[in-house]
Coordinates of C-alpha atoms in Angstrom, one line a residue:
M1 CA -1.1 -17.3 9.1
K2 CA -3.9 -14.1 8.1
V3 CA -3.2 -11.6 5.1
I4 CA -4.1 -7.7 6.5
K5 CA -4.6 -5.0 4.2
F6 CA -5.0 -0.9 5.4
G7 CA -6.9 1.5 3.3
G8 CA -5.5 5.0 2.6
S9 CA -7.8 6.7 5.2
S10 CA -6.1 3.9 8.0
L11 CA -2.4 5.1 6.9
A12 CA -2.8 9.2 6.3
T13 CA -1.3 10.3 9.4
G14 CA 1.2 9.4 12.6
A15 CA -2.0 8.7 14.8
Q16 CA -3.8 6.4 12.4
L17 CA -0.5 4.4 11.7
E18 CA -0.3 4.1 15.8
K19 CA -3.7 2.4 15.7
V20 CA -2.3 0.2 12.8
S21 CA 0.7 -0.7 14.6
R22 CA -1.6 -1.8 17.8
I23 CA -4.1 -4.3 15.8
I24 CA -0.8 -6.0 14.1
Q25 CA 0.7 -5.9 17.4
A26 CA -2.6 -7.6 19.1
D27 CA -2.8 -11.0 16.6
A28 CA 0.3 -12.7 15.9
Q29 CA -0.9 -14.3 12.8
R30 CA -1.1 -11.3 11.3
R31 CA 1.9 -11.9 9.1
V32 CA 1.3 -10.1 6.0
I33 CA 0.5 -6.6 5.9
V34 CA -1.1 -4.9 2.6
V35 CA -0.8 -0.5 2.9
S36 CA -2.3 2.2 0.3
A37 CA -0.9 5.3 -0.4
P38 CA -1.4 7.7 2.3
G39 CA -5.5 8.8 1.9
K40 CA -7.3 11.9 3.0
R41 CA -6.4 13.7 6.3
H42 CA -9.6 15.8 6.3
A43 CA -12.6 16.5 4.2
G44 CA -10.9 19.2 1.7
D45 CA -7.0 17.1 1.6
T46 CA -6.0 15.2 -1.5
K47 CA -4.9 11.8 -1.7
V48 CA -1.3 11.7 -2.6
T49 CA -2.2 9.0 -5.7
D50 CA -4.0 12.0 -7.0
L51 CA -0.7 14.3 -6.2
L52 CA 1.5 11.0 -8.4
K53 CA -1.4 11.9 -11.1
E54 CA 0.0 15.1 -11.3
L55 CA 3.8 14.7 -11.2
A56 CA 3.0 12.1 -13.7
D57 CA 1.6 15.1 -15.5
A58 CA 4.3 17.3 -14.7
V59 CA 7.2 15.2 -16.2
L60 CA 5.1 14.2 -19.8
S61 CA 4.9 18.2 -19.7
R62 CA 8.7 18.9 -19.1
Q63 CA 7.2 20.6 -15.8
D64 CA 9.6 21.2 -13.3
P65 CA 8.9 18.6 -11.2
L66 CA 10.7 19.2 -7.3
P67 CA 8.1 21.6 -6.4
L68 CA 4.8 18.8 -6.3
I69 CA 7.7 16.0 -5.3
D70 CA 7.7 18.0 -2.7
V71 CA 4.8 18.6 -1.4
I72 CA 4.3 14.5 -2.0
L73 CA 7.5 13.8 0.2
A74 CA 5.7 16.3 3.0
R75 CA 2.9 14.3 4.0
Y76 CA 5.5 11.4 4.7
S77 CA 8.0 13.5 6.7
E78 CA 5.2 14.5 9.0
I79 CA 4.7 10.6 9.4
Q80 CA 8.5 10.1 9.9
T81 CA 8.3 13.3 12.6
H82 CA 5.2 11.8 14.4
F83 CA 7.4 8.5 15.2
A84 CA 11.0 10.5 15.5
L85 CA 12.6 7.7 13.1
A86 CA 16.4 7.6 13.3
E87 CA 16.6 6.2 10.2
D88 CA 16.0 9.8 7.4
V89 CA 13.7 7.2 5.4
V90 CA 12.2 9.7 3.7
A91 CA 15.5 11.0 2.2
K92 CA 15.7 8.1 0.4
L93 CA 12.3 7.7 -0.9
R94 CA 12.9 11.5 -2.1
A95 CA 16.2 9.9 -4.2
H96 CA 14.3 7.1 -5.1
L97 CA 11.0 9.6 -6.8
I98 CA 13.6 12.1 -8.4
S99 CA 15.2 9.0 -10.5
L100 CA 11.6 7.9 -11.7
T101 CA 12.2 11.6 -13.1
Q102 CA 15.0 10.9 -15.0
Q103 CA 14.3 7.9 -16.6
T104 CA 12.3 6.2 -19.9
Y105 CA 9.1 4.9 -20.9
S106 CA 7.8 3.2 -23.1
S107 CA 4.7 5.0 -23.1
A108 CA 3.0 7.9 -21.4
A109 CA 0.9 5.4 -20.5
Y110 CA 3.6 2.7 -18.5
L111 CA 4.8 6.5 -17.4
R112 CA 1.6 7.1 -15.3
D113 CA 1.1 3.5 -14.2
A114 CA 5.0 3.4 -12.6
F115 CA 4.5 7.2 -10.9
M116 CA 1.1 6.8 -9.4
A117 CA 2.5 3.0 -7.7
Q118 CA 4.9 5.4 -6.0
G119 CA 2.8 6.0 -3.6
E120 CA 1.9 2.3 -2.2
H121 CA 5.6 1.7 -2.7
M122 CA 7.1 4.3 -0.5
N123 CA 4.1 3.8 2.2
A124 CA 5.2 0.8 2.8
Q125 CA 8.8 0.9 3.3
L126 CA 8.0 4.0 5.8
V127 CA 5.7 1.2 7.4
A128 CA 7.8 -1.1 7.9
A129 CA 11.2 1.1 8.9
V130 CA 8.2 2.4 11.9
L131 CA 7.0 -0.9 13.0
K132 CA 10.6 -1.8 13.5
A133 CA 11.7 1.4 15.3
Q134 CA 8.6 0.5 17.7
G135 CA 10.1 -3.0 18.0
L136 CA 8.2 -5.0 15.9
P137 CA 10.0 -7.8 13.5
A138 CA 9.1 -6.5 10.0
C139 CA 10.1 -6.2 6.7
F140 CA 9.2 -4.7 3.5
V141 CA 9.0 -7.2 0.3
S142 CA 8.4 -5.6 -2.8
P143 CA 5.6 -7.1 -6.0
Q144 CA 8.6 -7.9 -7.9
T145 CA 10.6 -10.1 -4.9
L146 CA 7.0 -12.0 -3.8
G147 CA 6.8 -12.7 -7.7
I148 CA 3.5 -11.4 -8.3
V149 CA 3.5 -11.1 -12.3
L150 CA 0.3 -9.2 -14.2
A151 CA 0.0 -9.3 -17.7
G152 CA -1.9 -6.8 -20.2
Q153 CA -1.3 -2.9 -20.5
P154 CA -1.8 -0.4 -18.2
G155 CA -5.8 0.5 -17.3
H156 CA -6.4 -3.4 -18.3
V157 CA -4.3 -5.4 -16.2
Q158 CA -4.6 -9.3 -15.1
V159 CA -3.3 -11.5 -13.1
D160 CA -0.1 -13.9 -14.6
P161 CA -1.0 -17.8 -13.6
Q162 CA 2.8 -17.6 -13.0
T163 CA 2.0 -15.5 -9.7
Y164 CA 0.8 -17.9 -7.7
R165 CA 3.1 -20.0 -8.5
N166 CA 6.3 -18.2 -7.6
L167 CA 4.1 -17.0 -4.4
A168 CA 4.3 -21.1 -3.3
Q169 CA 7.5 -21.5 -3.5
F170 CA 8.1 -18.3 -1.3
T171 CA 10.0 -18.2 1.9
F172 CA 8.8 -16.1 4.5
P173 CA 12.1 -14.1 6.8
D174 CA 11.6 -14.1 10.1
A175 CA 9.6 -11.2 10.7
D176 CA 6.4 -9.6 9.2
I177 CA 6.6 -8.6 5.6
V178 CA 5.3 -5.4 4.4
V179 CA 3.7 -5.2 0.9
P180 CA 2.9 -2.6 -1.5
G181 CA -0.6 -3.2 -2.5
F182 CA -1.7 -1.3 -6.1
Y183 CA 0.5 -2.6 -8.4
A184 CA 3.2 -4.9 -10.1
F185 CA 5.4 -5.5 -12.5
D186 CA 4.3 -7.2 -16.3
A187 CA 6.9 -10.3 -17.5
Q188 CA 9.6 -6.7 -19.1
Q189 CA 9.7 -5.7 -15.6
R190 CA 7.6 -2.7 -16.3
I191 CA 5.2 -1.3 -13.8
V192 CA 1.7 -1.7 -13.8
T193 CA -0.9 -0.9 -11.7
F194 CA -4.0 -2.1 -11.1
P195 CA -8.1 0.0 -11.1
R196 CA -8.4 2.2 -8.2
G197 CA -8.4 0.6 -5.2
G198 CA -6.5 -2.3 -6.3
S199 CA -4.3 -2.8 -2.6
D200 CA -7.1 -4.9 -2.3
I201 CA -6.6 -7.0 -5.5
T202 CA -3.2 -7.5 -4.0
G203 CA -4.4 -8.3 -0.9
S204 CA -6.7 -11.3 -2.2
I205 CA -3.7 -13.0 -4.2
L206 CA -1.8 -12.9 -1.5
A207 CA -4.3 -14.5 0.4
R208 CA -4.7 -17.0 -2.3
G209 CA -1.0 -17.5 -2.5
L210 CA 0.5 -17.5 0.5
H211 CA -2.6 -20.3 2.1
A212 CA -3.7 -17.8 4.4
D213 CA -6.3 -18.5 6.8
L214 CA -8.5 -15.2 6.5
Y215 CA -8.4 -12.2 4.7
E216 CA -8.5 -9.0 7.1
N217 CA -9.5 -5.7 4.8
F218 CA -9.2 -2.9 7.4
T219 CA -11.1 0.3 6.2
D220 CA -13.2 3.1 8.1
V221 CA -16.2 1.8 8.7
S222 CA -17.3 -1.3 10.6
W223 CA -19.4 -3.3 8.7
V224 CA -20.6 -3.0 4.8
Y225 CA -23.7 -1.4 5.1
A226 CA -26.9 -2.4 3.2
A227 CA -26.9 0.8 1.6
D228 CA -25.2 3.9 1.2
P229 CA -25.2 5.5 4.4
H230 CA -24.9 8.8 1.7
L231 CA -28.1 7.8 0.1
V232 CA -29.7 6.8 2.9
K233 CA -30.2 7.2 7.1
G234 CA -28.9 4.7 9.6
P235 CA -28.9 1.8 7.0
R236 CA -29.2 -1.8 8.7
A237 CA -25.6 -3.6 9.0
I238 CA -24.7 -6.4 7.0
N239 CA -22.6 -9.3 9.2
T240 CA -22.2 -12.0 6.6
V241 CA -22.8 -11.7 2.9
T242 CA -21.9 -14.4 0.5
Y243 CA -18.7 -13.8 -2.3
R244 CA -21.5 -13.1 -5.0
E245 CA -23.0 -10.8 -3.9
M246 CA -20.2 -9.0 -2.4
R247 CA -19.4 -9.3 -5.9
E248 CA -22.8 -7.1 -7.3
L249 CA -22.9 -4.8 -5.0
A250 CA -19.0 -3.7 -5.0
Y251 CA -19.8 -3.3 -9.0
A252 CA -22.3 -0.9 -8.3
G253 CA -20.6 1.2 -6.2
F254 CA -20.1 -0.1 -2.3
S255 CA -16.5 1.7 -2.3
V256 CA -15.4 -0.4 1.3
F257 CA -14.2 -3.6 -1.2
N258 CA -12.7 -3.7 -4.8
D259 CA -15.0 -6.2 -6.8
E260 CA -11.9 -7.6 -8.7
A261 CA -10.7 -8.6 -5.9
L262 CA -13.0 -11.2 -4.8
I263 CA -11.9 -13.2 -7.6
P264 CA -8.5 -14.9 -6.0
V265 CA -10.3 -15.4 -2.1
I266 CA -13.4 -17.0 -4.2
E267 CA -11.0 -19.4 -6.3
A268 CA -9.0 -20.6 -2.9
N269 CA -12.5 -20.2 -1.1
I270 CA -10.8 -17.8 1.8
C271 CA -13.1 -15.8 3.9
V272 CA -12.5 -12.0 3.7
N273 CA -13.1 -9.8 7.0
I274 CA -13.9 -6.3 6.5
K275 CA -13.1 -4.4 9.6
N276 CA -12.3 -0.9 11.1
T277 CA -9.3 1.1 11.7
N278 CA -10.8 3.6 14.5
D279 CA -12.4 0.1 15.9
P280 CA -11.0 -3.3 15.5
T281 CA -12.7 -5.1 18.1
A282 CA -15.9 -4.5 15.9
P283 CA -16.5 -8.4 14.9
G284 CA -17.3 -6.4 10.7
T285 CA -18.6 -7.9 7.9
L286 CA -17.7 -11.2 6.9
I287 CA -18.1 -12.4 3.2
S288 CA -17.8 -16.5 2.9
P289 CA -18.6 -18.9 0.2
T290 CA -22.7 -19.1 -0.1
K291 CA -23.6 -22.7 2.6
N292 CA -22.2 -20.4 5.1
V293 CA -24.4 -17.4 5.5
K294 CA -28.1 -17.3 6.2
H295 CA -29.6 -14.3 5.8
H296 CA -33.0 -12.8 7.6
H297 CA -33.4 -10.1 4.5
H298 CA -34.2 -11.6 1.1
I299 CA -32.9 -8.8 0.1
T300 CA -29.2 -7.9 1.2
G301 CA -28.7 -4.7 -0.4
V302 CA -29.1 -2.5 -2.8
A303 CA -26.9 0.0 -4.2
A304 CA -26.1 2.9 -7.5
K305 CA -23.7 3.8 -9.6
K306 CA -23.9 6.8 -12.0
D307 CA -23.0 7.5 -15.6
F308 CA -23.8 5.0 -17.8
T309 CA -25.2 4.8 -21.9
A310 CA -27.3 2.7 -23.2
L311 CA -27.3 1.8 -26.5
Y312 CA -30.6 0.8 -28.0
L313 CA -31.0 -1.1 -31.3
H314 CA -34.7 -2.4 -32.7
R315 CA -34.4 -4.3 -36.3
Y316 CA -37.4 -6.5 -36.6
L317 CA -36.4 -10.5 -36.3
I318 CA -33.5 -9.7 -34.8
N319 CA -33.8 -13.1 -33.0
A320 CA -33.5 -15.0 -36.6
Q321 CA -30.8 -13.7 -37.3
V322 CA -27.6 -15.1 -36.3
G323 CA -24.6 -13.9 -35.6
F324 CA -26.4 -10.4 -34.8
T325 CA -24.9 -9.4 -31.5
L326 CA -22.0 -11.1 -32.5
K327 CA -21.2 -7.9 -35.4
L328 CA -22.4 -5.9 -32.4
L329 CA -20.2 -6.9 -29.8
Q330 CA -17.0 -7.0 -32.7
I331 CA -17.2 -2.9 -33.5
L332 CA -17.3 -2.7 -29.7
S333 CA -14.3 -4.4 -29.4
N334 CA -12.9 -2.9 -31.5
Y335 CA -12.9 0.2 -30.3
G336 CA -11.5 -1.2 -26.9
V337 CA -15.1 -0.7 -24.7
P338 CA -16.3 -3.7 -22.7
Y339 CA -20.3 -3.6 -22.0
E340 CA -21.8 -3.8 -18.8
H341 CA -25.4 -5.2 -19.5
M342 CA -26.7 -6.7 -22.4
P343 CA -30.8 -7.3 -22.3
S344 CA -33.0 -7.9 -25.1
G345 CA -36.0 -8.9 -27.0
I346 CA -36.9 -10.3 -30.0
D347 CA -36.8 -7.4 -32.0
D348 CA -34.4 -5.2 -29.7
L349 CA -30.8 -5.1 -27.8
T350 CA -29.3 -2.3 -25.4
V351 CA -25.9 -2.3 -24.1
I352 CA -25.2 -0.7 -21.1
I353 CA -21.5 0.4 -21.5
D354 CA -20.1 2.8 -18.3
K355 CA -20.0 6.6 -19.8
H356 CA -15.7 6.9 -18.9
E357 CA -15.2 3.8 -21.8
L358 CA -16.3 6.7 -24.0
T359 CA -15.6 10.3 -25.3
A360 CA -18.0 11.5 -27.5
A361 CA -15.8 11.1 -30.9
K362 CA -15.6 7.4 -30.1
Q363 CA -19.4 7.1 -28.6
Q364 CA -20.1 9.0 -32.5
A365 CA -17.9 6.3 -34.3
I366 CA -19.5 3.2 -32.7
T367 CA -23.0 4.5 -33.6
E368 CA -22.3 5.7 -37.0
E369 CA -20.7 1.8 -37.4
V370 CA -23.3 0.2 -36.2
Q371 CA -25.7 2.4 -38.3
A372 CA -23.4 1.1 -41.6
Q373 CA -22.9 -2.3 -41.0
I374 CA -26.0 -3.8 -39.2
Q375 CA -28.7 -0.9 -40.5
P376 CA -30.9 -0.9 -37.1
D377 CA -34.5 0.2 -37.7
T378 CA -34.1 2.5 -34.7
L379 CA -31.0 3.4 -32.8
E380 CA -31.1 5.9 -29.6
C381 CA -28.1 6.3 -27.5
L382 CA -29.6 7.2 -23.9
D383 CA -27.2 9.1 -21.5
D384 CA -26.7 9.9 -17.9
L385 CA -28.3 6.8 -16.7
A386 CA -27.4 5.2 -13.2
I387 CA -26.9 1.9 -13.0
V388 CA -28.8 0.2 -9.3
M389 CA -28.9 -2.9 -8.3
V390 CA -31.0 -4.8 -5.7
V391 CA -29.0 -7.9 -5.0
G392 CA -30.0 -10.9 -2.6
E393 CA -29.1 -14.5 -2.7
G394 CA -32.8 -14.6 -1.3
L395 CA -34.8 -12.5 -4.2
Y396 CA -35.4 -16.4 -5.7
A397 CA -37.1 -17.1 -2.6
S398 CA -40.1 -14.3 -2.8
I399 CA -42.8 -14.8 -6.0
D400 CA -43.9 -11.0 -5.2
L401 CA -40.8 -9.1 -4.3
V402 CA -40.2 -7.6 -7.8
P403 CA -43.9 -6.8 -8.4
R404 CA -43.3 -5.6 -5.1
I405 CA -40.1 -3.1 -5.8
M406 CA -41.9 -2.2 -9.0
V407 CA -44.4 -0.6 -7.2
A408 CA -42.4 1.4 -4.7
L409 CA -40.1 3.1 -7.7
A410 CA -43.5 3.7 -9.1
D411 CA -44.8 5.8 -5.5
A412 CA -41.3 7.0 -5.6
G413 CA -41.8 8.5 -8.8
V414 CA -39.0 6.4 -10.7
T415 CA -39.7 5.1 -13.9
P416 CA -36.6 2.3 -14.8
A417 CA -35.3 2.7 -18.4
V418 CA -33.6 -1.0 -18.2
I419 CA -34.5 -4.2 -16.1
N420 CA -32.4 -7.1 -16.2
Q421 CA -32.5 -9.8 -14.3
G422 CA -30.2 -13.2 -14.8
A423 CA -31.1 -16.7 -14.5
S424 CA -28.8 -16.6 -10.9
R425 CA -31.3 -14.4 -9.7
I426 CA -29.2 -13.2 -6.7
S427 CA -29.7 -9.4 -8.5
L428 CA -32.1 -7.3 -10.4
M429 CA -30.5 -4.1 -12.3
L430 CA -32.3 -1.1 -13.5
A431 CA -31.1 1.3 -15.4
V432 CA -33.1 4.8 -13.8
P433 CA -31.9 8.2 -14.8
N434 CA -28.8 9.6 -12.7
A435 CA -31.1 12.5 -11.2
Q436 CA -33.2 9.4 -10.1
A437 CA -30.5 7.5 -8.6
Q438 CA -31.0 8.3 -4.8
A439 CA -35.2 8.2 -4.9
A440 CA -34.4 4.8 -6.3
V441 CA -31.9 3.5 -4.0
Q442 CA -34.3 5.2 -0.8
A443 CA -37.6 3.6 -2.3
I444 CA -36.3 -0.1 -2.8
Y445 CA -34.3 0.0 0.7
G446 CA -37.4 1.0 2.7
L447 CA -39.3 -1.5 1.0
S448 CA -36.2 -4.1 2.2
S449 CA -36.5 -2.1 5.9
N450 CA -40.3 -2.3 6.1
H451 CA -41.7 -5.4 5.1
H452 CA -38.2 -7.2 5.8
A453 CA -37.7 -8.6 2.1

């Protein structure tokens, strides 16, 4: 059995949904179909999820929600009309969406999650109706029916272990099941969502919980590339990549797959095949356990992600002070701020934080508290940094590779502010100014391309 997930671009129009239908019919093993909300139809379009966020804000500010509801449902009406469905699915979706505007929620955050989940919820019902109208045995099944339970708060949720016990008890109907991605329910039956791109996570949870043989993730590219095609012209395709490599690359900006989505399939040792809805016969990129992957390059990929802040502390004899790092991390924890990297020396420490986790007021409060409690000799905030990740299981195999990377960056006029490599040696993290991120990626990719690194 295969779990198959389709992204928003694959479901944006009726013509795209025709391709989805043919892909499902081409393989009887594709029994579980996870869908995203409709994506952009063209460059200037707006994603349905973004429209739903606007709707949530309108409800919170007590504005008339009906004009936005009409705009949102027009996207689904186009698809319904394209397939000339006998059943008026959109009328039911309208009634459902209006009812949500009349409910009460425990907080504004839960209201936003409830509304932003509706893109996938409504699309799964529409896709199931389309497939059924085409003679395919298909039915809508909600995350609640499957028993997917999430723990945590909006914006920070995790899968409750009870989910896998529930999925083990699920009995397939005599039909393929169409499941909305991106959201599920918590123990109090409140809707909560994963991070954006979270439909990948839903597919991964179902692949593990339903013991799939393969998880196929259909998007709008035929492969994962060794660098972002927007940054590097004609980058090479990656045929196979390890779980660890894909996690590092996805974290650092490879948007083709959500980095959190790999955890369930790693735990179940299930391979993920990234494929293209517009070119479904292309083999795509296979994400596999390390033992199954043989690389021809020491550098598998290089990625960049912008907008980080580095909190730099200097104080003599940090290495001799028991609990120094604990005090710093406790301050960050008190403000609900996670950190990304923490390279250090005997007298200094750098904490790299995603700027989206910080407001100006929060950053000021943290620095003041660090100054008061830890009393560093030097405390600086280095803003507008990009994280560049050089990733490859073979990085350790070439003893001169890191020096060559540094030379390539110097030749390109790029000066890293921070350099960090863990003991696993499958990735090298470089923090560079945002403005130098593209030059850094191009320099490192050129090194790996020209010298077979």
